[in-house]
Structures are given as C-alpha cells and as structure tokens.
CSV table of C-alpha atoms in Angstrom, one decimal:
chain,number,residue,atom,x,y,z
A,1,MET,CA,4.8,23.3,0.3
A,2,ARG,CA,5.0,22.1,3.9
A,3,ILE,CA,4.6,18.4,4.4
A,4,GLY,CA,4.4,16.6,7.7
A,5,VAL,CA,5.6,13.1,8.5
A,6,VAL,CA,4.4,11.3,11.7
A,7,GLY,CA,6.6,8.4,12.7
A,8,THR,CA,10.2,7.9,12.0
A,9,GLY,CA,10.7,4.2,11.7
A,10,ALA,CA,12.0,2.4,8.6
A,11,VAL,CA,9.3,4.1,6.4
A,12,GLY,CA,8.9,7.5,8.0
A,13,ALA,CA,12.5,8.4,8.3
A,14,ARG,CA,13.1,7.6,4.7
A,15,ALA,CA,10.0,9.5,3.6
A,16,ALA,CA,11.2,12.6,5.5
A,17,ARG,CA,14.6,12.5,3.8
A,18,MET,CA,13.0,12.1,0.4
A,19,LEU,CA,10.6,15.0,1.0
A,20,ALA,CA,13.3,17.2,2.4
A,21,ALA,CA,15.4,16.7,-0.8
A,22,ASP,CA,12.5,17.7,-3.1
A,23,SER,CA,12.8,21.2,-4.5
A,24,GLY,CA,9.1,21.8,-4.2
A,25,VAL,CA,9.1,21.3,-0.4
A,26,GLU,CA,9.8,24.3,1.8
A,27,SER,CA,10.0,22.2,5.0
A,28,VAL,CA,9.3,18.8,6.4
A,29,LEU,CA,7.5,18.7,9.8
A,30,VAL,CA,8.6,15.7,11.7
A,31,SER,CA,6.5,14.3,14.5
A,32,GLY,CA,7.5,11.2,16.5
A,33,HIS,CA,8.6,9.8,19.9
A,34,GLY,CA,12.0,8.5,20.9
A,35,PRO,CA,15.4,9.2,19.4
A,36,GLY,CA,14.4,8.5,15.8
A,37,ALA,CA,12.6,11.8,15.3
A,38,ALA,CA,15.4,13.8,16.9
A,39,GLU,CA,18.0,12.1,14.8
A,40,VAL,CA,16.1,12.9,11.5
A,41,VAL,CA,15.7,16.6,12.5
A,42,ARG,CA,19.4,16.8,13.6
A,43,THR,CA,20.8,15.2,10.4
A,44,VAL,CA,18.4,16.1,7.6
A,45,GLY,CA,18.3,19.7,6.4
A,46,GLY,CA,14.9,21.2,5.8
A,47,THR,CA,13.3,19.2,8.7
A,48,VAL,CA,11.9,20.6,11.9
A,49,ALA,CA,10.3,19.0,14.9
A,50,ALA,CA,6.5,19.4,15.0
A,51,GLY,CA,3.5,18.9,17.1
A,52,LEU,CA,-0.1,18.5,16.2
A,53,ALA,CA,-0.7,22.3,15.9
A,54,ASP,CA,2.1,22.5,13.3
A,55,LEU,CA,0.8,19.5,11.4
A,56,ARG,CA,-2.6,21.2,11.1
A,57,ARG,CA,-1.0,23.9,9.0
A,58,ALA,CA,0.7,21.6,6.6
A,59,ASP,CA,-0.3,21.0,3.0
A,60,ALA,CA,-0.2,17.2,3.5
A,61,VAL,CA,0.8,14.8,6.2
A,62,VAL,CA,2.2,11.3,5.9
A,63,LEU,CA,1.1,8.9,8.7
A,64,ALA,CA,4.0,6.4,9.0
A,65,THR,CA,3.4,5.1,12.5
A,66,PRO,CA,2.6,1.3,13.1
A,67,ALA,CA,-0.7,0.0,11.7
A,68,GLY,CA,-3.5,0.4,14.1
A,69,THR,CA,-2.6,3.9,15.2
A,70,HIS,CA,-3.6,6.0,12.1
A,71,TRP,CA,-7.4,6.5,12.6
A,72,PRO,CA,-7.3,9.1,15.5
A,73,MET,CA,-4.7,11.2,13.8
A,74,ALA,CA,-6.4,11.0,10.5
A,75,VAL,CA,-9.7,12.2,12.1
A,76,GLN,CA,-7.9,15.2,13.6
A,77,LEU,CA,-6.2,16.1,10.4
A,78,LEU,CA,-9.4,15.7,8.5
A,79,ARG,CA,-11.2,18.1,10.8
A,80,ALA,CA,-8.3,20.6,10.2
A,81,GLY,CA,-8.7,20.2,6.4
A,82,VAL,CA,-5.3,18.7,5.9
A,83,ALA,CA,-4.7,16.2,3.1
A,84,THR,CA,-3.5,12.9,4.6
A,85,VAL,CA,-1.5,9.9,3.3
A,86,SER,CA,-1.7,6.7,5.4
A,87,VAL,CA,0.7,3.8,4.9
A,88,SER,CA,-1.3,1.4,7.1
A,89,ASP,CA,-1.8,-2.1,5.6
A,90,ASP,CA,-4.2,-3.3,8.3
A,91,PRO,CA,-7.5,-4.3,6.8
A,92,SER,CA,-9.5,-3.3,9.9
A,93,GLU,CA,-7.9,0.1,10.0
A,94,VAL,CA,-8.3,0.6,6.3
A,95,ARG,CA,-12.0,-0.2,6.7
A,96,GLY,CA,-12.3,2.5,9.4
A,97,LEU,CA,-10.4,5.1,7.3
A,98,LEU,CA,-12.6,4.3,4.3
A,99,ALA,CA,-15.6,5.1,6.5
A,100,LEU,CA,-14.3,8.7,6.7
A,101,ASP,CA,-15.1,9.2,3.0
A,102,ALA,CA,-18.3,11.2,3.4
A,103,ALA,CA,-16.7,13.5,6.0
A,104,ALA,CA,-13.6,14.0,3.8
A,105,ARG,CA,-15.8,14.9,0.8
A,106,GLU,CA,-17.8,17.3,2.8
A,107,ARG,CA,-14.6,19.1,4.0
A,108,ARG,CA,-13.1,18.9,0.5
A,109,VAL,CA,-10.1,16.9,1.7
A,110,SER,CA,-8.2,13.9,0.2
A,111,LEU,CA,-7.4,11.0,2.4
A,112,LEU,CA,-5.1,8.5,0.6
A,113,LEU,CA,-5.0,5.0,2.0
A,114,GLY,CA,-2.6,2.1,1.8
A,115,ALA,CA,0.2,4.3,0.3
A,116,ALA,CA,3.0,1.8,0.7
A,117,PHE,CA,4.7,-1.1,-1.2
A,118,SER,CA,1.7,-3.4,-0.6
A,119,PRO,CA,-0.9,-2.0,-0.7
A,120,GLY,CA,0.0,1.1,-2.6
A,121,LEU,CA,2.3,0.2,-5.5
A,122,THR,CA,0.2,-2.9,-6.1
A,123,CYS,CA,-3.0,-0.9,-6.4
A,124,VAL,CA,-1.4,1.6,-8.9
A,125,LEU,CA,0.1,-1.3,-10.9
A,126,ALA,CA,-3.4,-2.9,-11.1
A,127,ALA,CA,-4.9,0.4,-12.4
A,128,HIS,CA,-2.2,0.7,-14.9
A,129,ALA,CA,-2.6,-2.8,-16.2
A,130,ALA,CA,-6.4,-2.3,-16.5
A,131,ALA,CA,-5.7,0.2,-19.4
A,132,TRP,CA,-4.9,-2.8,-21.6
A,133,PHE,CA,-8.4,-4.2,-21.4
A,134,GLU,CA,-11.9,-3.4,-22.5
A,135,GLU,CA,-13.2,-5.2,-19.4
A,136,VAL,CA,-11.3,-6.3,-16.2
A,137,GLU,CA,-12.5,-9.7,-14.9
A,138,SER,CA,-10.1,-10.3,-12.0
A,139,VAL,CA,-7.1,-8.9,-10.1
A,140,HIS,CA,-4.8,-11.0,-8.1
A,141,VAL,CA,-2.1,-9.5,-5.8
A,142,ALA,CA,0.8,-11.3,-4.1
A,143,ARG,CA,3.6,-9.9,-1.9
A,144,GLN,CA,6.8,-11.1,-0.3
A,145,GLY,CA,9.0,-9.5,2.3
A,146,THR,CA,8.8,-6.9,5.0
A,147,GLY,CA,10.1,-3.5,5.9
A,148,GLY,CA,10.8,-2.5,9.5
A,149,PRO,CA,9.9,-4.3,12.7
A,150,ALA,CA,6.2,-3.1,12.8
A,151,CYS,CA,5.7,-4.2,9.2
A,152,ALA,CA,7.3,-7.6,10.0
A,153,ARG,CA,4.9,-8.1,12.9
A,154,ARG,CA,1.9,-7.2,10.7
A,155,TYR,CA,3.1,-9.5,7.9
A,156,HIS,CA,3.5,-12.4,10.4
A,157,ALA,CA,0.1,-11.9,11.9
A,158,ALA,CA,-1.7,-11.5,8.6
A,159,LEU,CA,-1.4,-15.2,7.8
A,160,GLY,CA,-3.2,-16.2,11.1
A,161,ARG,CA,-6.1,-13.9,10.6
A,162,THR,CA,-9.3,-14.2,8.4
A,163,ALA,CA,-8.9,-13.1,4.8
A,164,TRP,CA,-11.8,-11.3,3.0
A,165,VAL,CA,-11.6,-11.8,-0.8
A,166,TRP,CA,-14.0,-10.7,-3.6
A,167,THR,CA,-15.2,-13.9,-5.4
A,168,ASN,CA,-18.2,-14.2,-7.8
A,169,ARG,CA,-18.8,-10.4,-7.2
A,170,ALA,CA,-19.4,-10.9,-3.4
A,171,TRP,CA,-17.3,-10.8,-0.3
A,172,VAL,CA,-16.2,-14.2,0.9
A,173,ARG,CA,-14.3,-15.1,4.1
A,174,ARG,CA,-11.3,-17.4,3.7
A,175,HIS,CA,-9.1,-18.9,6.5
A,176,GLY,CA,-5.7,-17.3,6.7
A,177,GLY,CA,-3.1,-19.7,5.4
A,178,SER,CA,-5.5,-21.2,2.8
A,179,GLY,CA,-5.6,-20.7,-0.9
A,180,ARG,CA,-2.1,-21.9,-1.7
A,181,GLU,CA,-0.8,-20.7,-5.1
A,182,LEU,CA,2.7,-20.7,-6.6
A,183,CYS,CA,3.5,-17.1,-7.6
A,184,TRP,CA,6.5,-15.9,-9.6
A,185,PHE,CA,8.0,-12.6,-8.4
A,186,PRO,CA,10.4,-10.4,-10.4
A,187,ASP,CA,14.1,-11.5,-10.3
A,188,PRO,CA,16.1,-12.0,-8.2
A,189,VAL,CA,13.2,-13.0,-5.8
A,190,GLY,CA,11.7,-15.7,-8.0
A,191,PRO,CA,8.9,-18.1,-7.1
A,192,ALA,CA,7.2,-18.6,-3.7
A,193,ASP,CA,4.1,-20.4,-2.4
A,194,CYS,CA,1.5,-17.7,-1.4
A,195,TYR,CA,-1.6,-17.9,0.8
A,196,PHE,CA,-4.6,-15.8,1.8
A,197,GLY,CA,-4.2,-13.6,4.8
A,198,ALA,CA,-5.6,-10.4,6.3
A,199,LEU,CA,-4.4,-8.1,3.5
A,200,ALA,CA,-5.9,-4.7,2.5
A,201,GLU,CA,-5.8,-4.8,-1.3
A,202,PRO,CA,-9.3,-6.2,-1.9
A,203,GLN,CA,-10.9,-3.4,0.0
A,204,LEU,CA,-9.0,-0.8,-1.9
A,205,LEU,CA,-9.3,-2.4,-5.3
A,206,VAL,CA,-13.0,-3.5,-5.4
A,207,PRO,CA,-14.1,0.2,-5.6
A,208,VAL,CA,-11.9,0.6,-8.6
A,209,PHE,CA,-13.0,-2.7,-10.3
A,210,PRO,CA,-16.6,-3.2,-9.1
A,211,ALA,CA,-17.5,-5.3,-12.1
A,212,ALA,CA,-14.6,-7.7,-11.6
A,213,ALA,CA,-15.6,-11.2,-10.7
A,214,ALA,CA,-12.6,-11.7,-8.3
A,215,VAL,CA,-10.1,-9.6,-6.4
A,216,THR,CA,-7.7,-11.5,-4.1
A,217,ALA,CA,-4.5,-10.9,-2.2
A,218,ARG,CA,-1.9,-13.4,-0.9
A,219,ARG,CA,1.4,-13.3,0.9
A,220,ALA,CA,4.4,-15.6,0.6
A,221,ALA,CA,4.9,-18.0,3.4
A,222,ASP,CA,6.9,-21.1,4.2
A,223,ARG,CA,6.0,-24.0,6.5
A,224,GLN,CA,7.2,-22.3,9.6
A,225,ASP,CA,5.3,-19.1,8.8
A,226,ARG,CA,2.1,-21.1,8.5
A,227,LEU,CA,2.7,-23.1,11.7
A,228,THR,CA,3.5,-20.0,13.9
A,229,ALA,CA,1.2,-17.4,12.3
A,230,ARG,CA,-1.2,-17.4,15.3
A,231,LEU,CA,1.7,-17.2,17.8
A,232,PRO,CA,4.0,-14.2,18.7
A,233,MET,CA,7.1,-14.0,16.5
A,234,LEU,CA,9.6,-16.5,17.7
A,235,SER,CA,12.5,-14.0,17.4
A,236,PRO,CA,12.6,-10.2,17.3
A,237,PRO,CA,12.2,-8.8,13.7
A,238,HIS,CA,15.3,-7.3,12.1
A,239,PRO,CA,15.4,-3.5,11.7
A,240,GLU,CA,15.4,-4.1,7.9
A,241,GLY,CA,13.6,-6.9,6.1
A,242,GLY,CA,15.9,-7.1,3.0
A,243,LEU,CA,14.8,-7.6,-0.5
A,244,GLY,CA,11.0,-8.1,-1.2
A,245,ALA,CA,8.7,-8.1,-4.2
A,246,VAL,CA,5.1,-7.6,-5.3
A,247,ARG,CA,3.2,-9.1,-8.2
A,248,VAL,CA,-0.1,-8.0,-9.7
A,249,ALA,CA,-2.0,-10.2,-12.2
A,250,VAL,CA,-4.9,-8.6,-14.1
A,251,CYS,CA,-7.2,-10.7,-16.3
A,252,GLY,CA,-9.7,-9.4,-18.7
A,253,ARG,CA,-11.3,-9.2,-22.2
A,254,LEU,CA,-9.5,-7.7,-25.1
A,255,GLN,CA,-11.1,-7.9,-28.6
A,256,ALA,CA,-13.5,-10.6,-27.4
A,257,GLU,CA,-10.6,-12.7,-26.1
A,258,SER,CA,-9.3,-13.5,-22.6
A,259,ALA,CA,-5.9,-12.0,-21.8
A,260,GLN,CA,-3.7,-11.4,-18.8
A,261,ARG,CA,-1.1,-8.8,-17.8
A,262,VAL,CA,1.3,-9.4,-15.0
A,263,LEU,CA,3.3,-6.6,-13.5
A,264,GLY,CA,5.6,-6.5,-10.4
A,265,ALA,CA,8.6,-5.0,-8.7
A,266,ALA,CA,11.5,-6.2,-6.5
A,267,HIS,CA,12.8,-3.7,-3.9
A,268,ASN,CA,13.5,-3.2,-0.3
A,269,PRO,CA,9.9,-3.0,1.1
A,270,GLY,CA,10.6,-0.3,3.6
A,271,ALA,CA,12.4,1.9,1.0
A,272,ALA,CA,9.7,1.3,-1.6
A,273,ALA,CA,6.9,2.1,0.9
A,274,ALA,CA,8.7,5.3,1.8
A,275,THR,CA,9.1,6.3,-1.9
A,276,VAL,CA,5.4,5.6,-2.6
A,277,ALA,CA,4.3,7.6,0.5
A,278,ALA,CA,6.5,10.5,-0.3
A,279,ALA,CA,5.4,10.6,-4.0
A,280,ALA,CA,1.7,10.4,-2.9
A,281,ALA,CA,2.2,13.2,-0.4
A,282,LEU,CA,3.8,15.4,-3.0
A,283,ALA,CA,1.0,14.6,-5.5
A,284,VAL,CA,-1.8,15.4,-3.0
A,285,GLY,CA,0.0,18.5,-1.8
A,286,ARG,CA,0.1,19.7,-5.5
A,287,GLY,CA,-3.6,19.1,-5.7
A,288,GLU,CA,-3.4,16.1,-8.1
A,289,ALA,CA,-5.8,13.8,-6.4
A,290,ARG,CA,-8.7,13.1,-8.8
A,291,ARG,CA,-11.3,13.7,-6.1
A,292,TRP,CA,-11.9,14.5,-2.5
A,293,GLY,CA,-12.6,11.7,0.0
A,294,ALA,CA,-11.0,8.6,1.4
A,295,MET,CA,-9.6,6.2,-1.2
A,296,GLY,CA,-6.7,4.0,-2.3
A,297,LEU,CA,-4.0,5.3,-4.6
A,298,ALA,CA,-5.6,3.5,-7.6
A,299,GLU,CA,-8.6,5.8,-7.2
A,300,ALA,CA,-6.8,8.9,-6.3
A,301,LEU,CA,-3.9,9.3,-8.8
A,302,ALA,CA,-3.4,8.8,-12.5
A,303,PRO,CA,-1.3,5.6,-12.6
A,304,LEU,CA,1.2,6.3,-15.4
A,305,PRO,CA,2.5,9.7,-14.2
A,306,PHE,CA,2.8,8.3,-10.6
A,307,LEU,CA,4.6,5.2,-11.8
A,308,SER,CA,7.0,7.4,-13.8
A,309,GLU,CA,7.8,9.4,-10.7
A,310,LEU,CA,8.5,6.2,-8.8
A,311,THR,CA,10.8,5.0,-11.5
A,312,GLU,CA,12.7,8.3,-11.3
A,313,ARG,CA,13.1,7.6,-7.6
A,314,GLY,CA,14.5,4.1,-8.1
A,315,VAL,CA,11.4,1.9,-7.8
A,316,ASN,CA,11.2,0.2,-11.1
A,317,PRO,CA,8.0,-1.8,-12.0
A,318,VAL,CA,8.4,-4.6,-14.6
A,319,LEU,CA,6.1,-6.3,-17.0
A,320,PHE,CA,6.2,-10.1,-17.1
A,321,GLU,CA,6.6,-11.4,-20.7
A,322,GLY,CA,6.8,-14.9,-21.8
A,323,ALA,CA,6.3,-17.2,-24.8
A,324,GLY,CA,3.9,-20.2,-25.1
A,325,LEU,CA,5.4,-23.6,-25.3
C-alpha cells in the first residue's frame, strides 16, 4: 500500500512516521514545502518526496496542511480516484468538502473528513456511545487544547466566529463565546468552562444522528480567550500545544428511561490527530470505509475496531463513571 501525506507540520510529520512504521505500507509519499518535508524524507525510512503526479497513484492520501487549504487538493485527488483523508477542522471547509459527496459517490471514492482529535476521535466516540441506546436524543462535544501553530490559530479564531448548532432538530446560529458550560475532561486535564464556537462536529454528526434533538460543540476558554478571540493572537503560538482533551456526552433512551454515556480522552492534540489520521488512511486504503462519498469518520468506519486500533497506538479513550449522591 502506498499512502501520501501532504503537509509536514505537527500532525503531518507524525502521521508520516506512523505510516512508514506500519508493516502494511510499502512507501509513504511526502509532499510539502520548506525544510520540514525534506527532514522527514531524510530521517524516516520508507518515505519519499512526492509531487501531485505521485500522489495520484497512491492508495490513500492524508491532507495535513493548515485548515482552509484542503478543498483544491481534495478535488484533484477525487478526480484521480484516490481515497482522501482530511484533518481540517474548519466548518466552512468541511461544508465545502461535504458538497463533494455526489461526485465522490459517482467516482466510487471515499473522502474522509475531520480525521483529527476534534473532530475525528470525538465523532467516533459519539458513534460508539450510541450503541448503548435504543434512541439517541442529543450529542454534546467539548474540546480543550491545540496541536501545532496552525491548529492554535484556528482554535483561537473559533471562539470569535459564529457557531452553528443543531437544536430542536433545526440549525440555529449562536454567537461565538456564548453557551457557557462547565465540562469535566479526563484526568489530568479536569474541569473547564466551555463555549460555543466555529467547530465542525455538528456538521459531521447530524448526518449520523438525524433524529437527535440536539448536537452541539464547545471549546474550553478562559477570560483572556474570550476577550481576544476576534483579534490576532497576542503572542506567536508554541510549536506544540501540550496536553489537551476531548469529551463526548451522548444522551438517549434505554428501556424507556433517559440515560447518558460520557466518553473522552486526554492526549497531546497534535499526536492524537496524527494517530487518528494515520489510522483512517490505513483503514480507507484497505477498503474498510462503509460507503463511497464524503463523510466524517463516524459514518465511514466501524467505531469499535477503529477505537481498538487507536488504543494500540497509544490514544486511550475512557468512559466516565460515577455514583449518585
């Protein structure tokens, strides 16, 4: 199997290393600008520098460039009949990529969207939690932390942009920075106030849970985040964002009673995103996508086998358990 990786930042470089170490991968085609791509090819065995012509002959390609740059490359790969995995978390870009669904179906190609920590792992956790219920009523996602610099800029800007949430089975616009809710993330991250923002999970999860009354996504923020969200970042982002976490709460009906399941994970967001993207590329390269077309991971892949593979690679989801007082 030949898999391409476009972009060699905090996510792309890690994904290339993981894929090169997989026994089922013959070679990893690395495409990128600057010294990062050359460094990966020089130091990681099984990787080779690649251009667009090479990527068109791959079994699958991971798009790990900054959000907002994926659509043109996805279109070219779609026309070439190459399965594609996008890590973009930008709602506008995800909407544009979802619009390629009919074209991807026609060409019998799978285009997997939001294949990162959030969205990505969050969507698969929601699909896995849904198996506990006879009927899913709501899905609520929260995230904290960032990966590389591009992710940090997107995360910062998300709080200052309009959020679209699924409420009462209809799309509703919310102001970024509204909807405060205290969310408990897996240890050692712990609790944080979270707010609506321009996040992609609702777009990717509503097709999976069309009967749900509510699907929302929030991000953790402090007072400074909220005050500066509509301004450029006050200081350059760090190359690595440190520890982050995601939390997914699914509510539904079980034996005529209301119930809730809460799952999450704490991990370095850049490393977790790379793991999710690499595992998704391997799965789609092996032909494991459940249908052709453009879709999120919750639609594309069986959740339990995918989560098992992530666990083997060091990303360990947890189930929140507690006792009533």
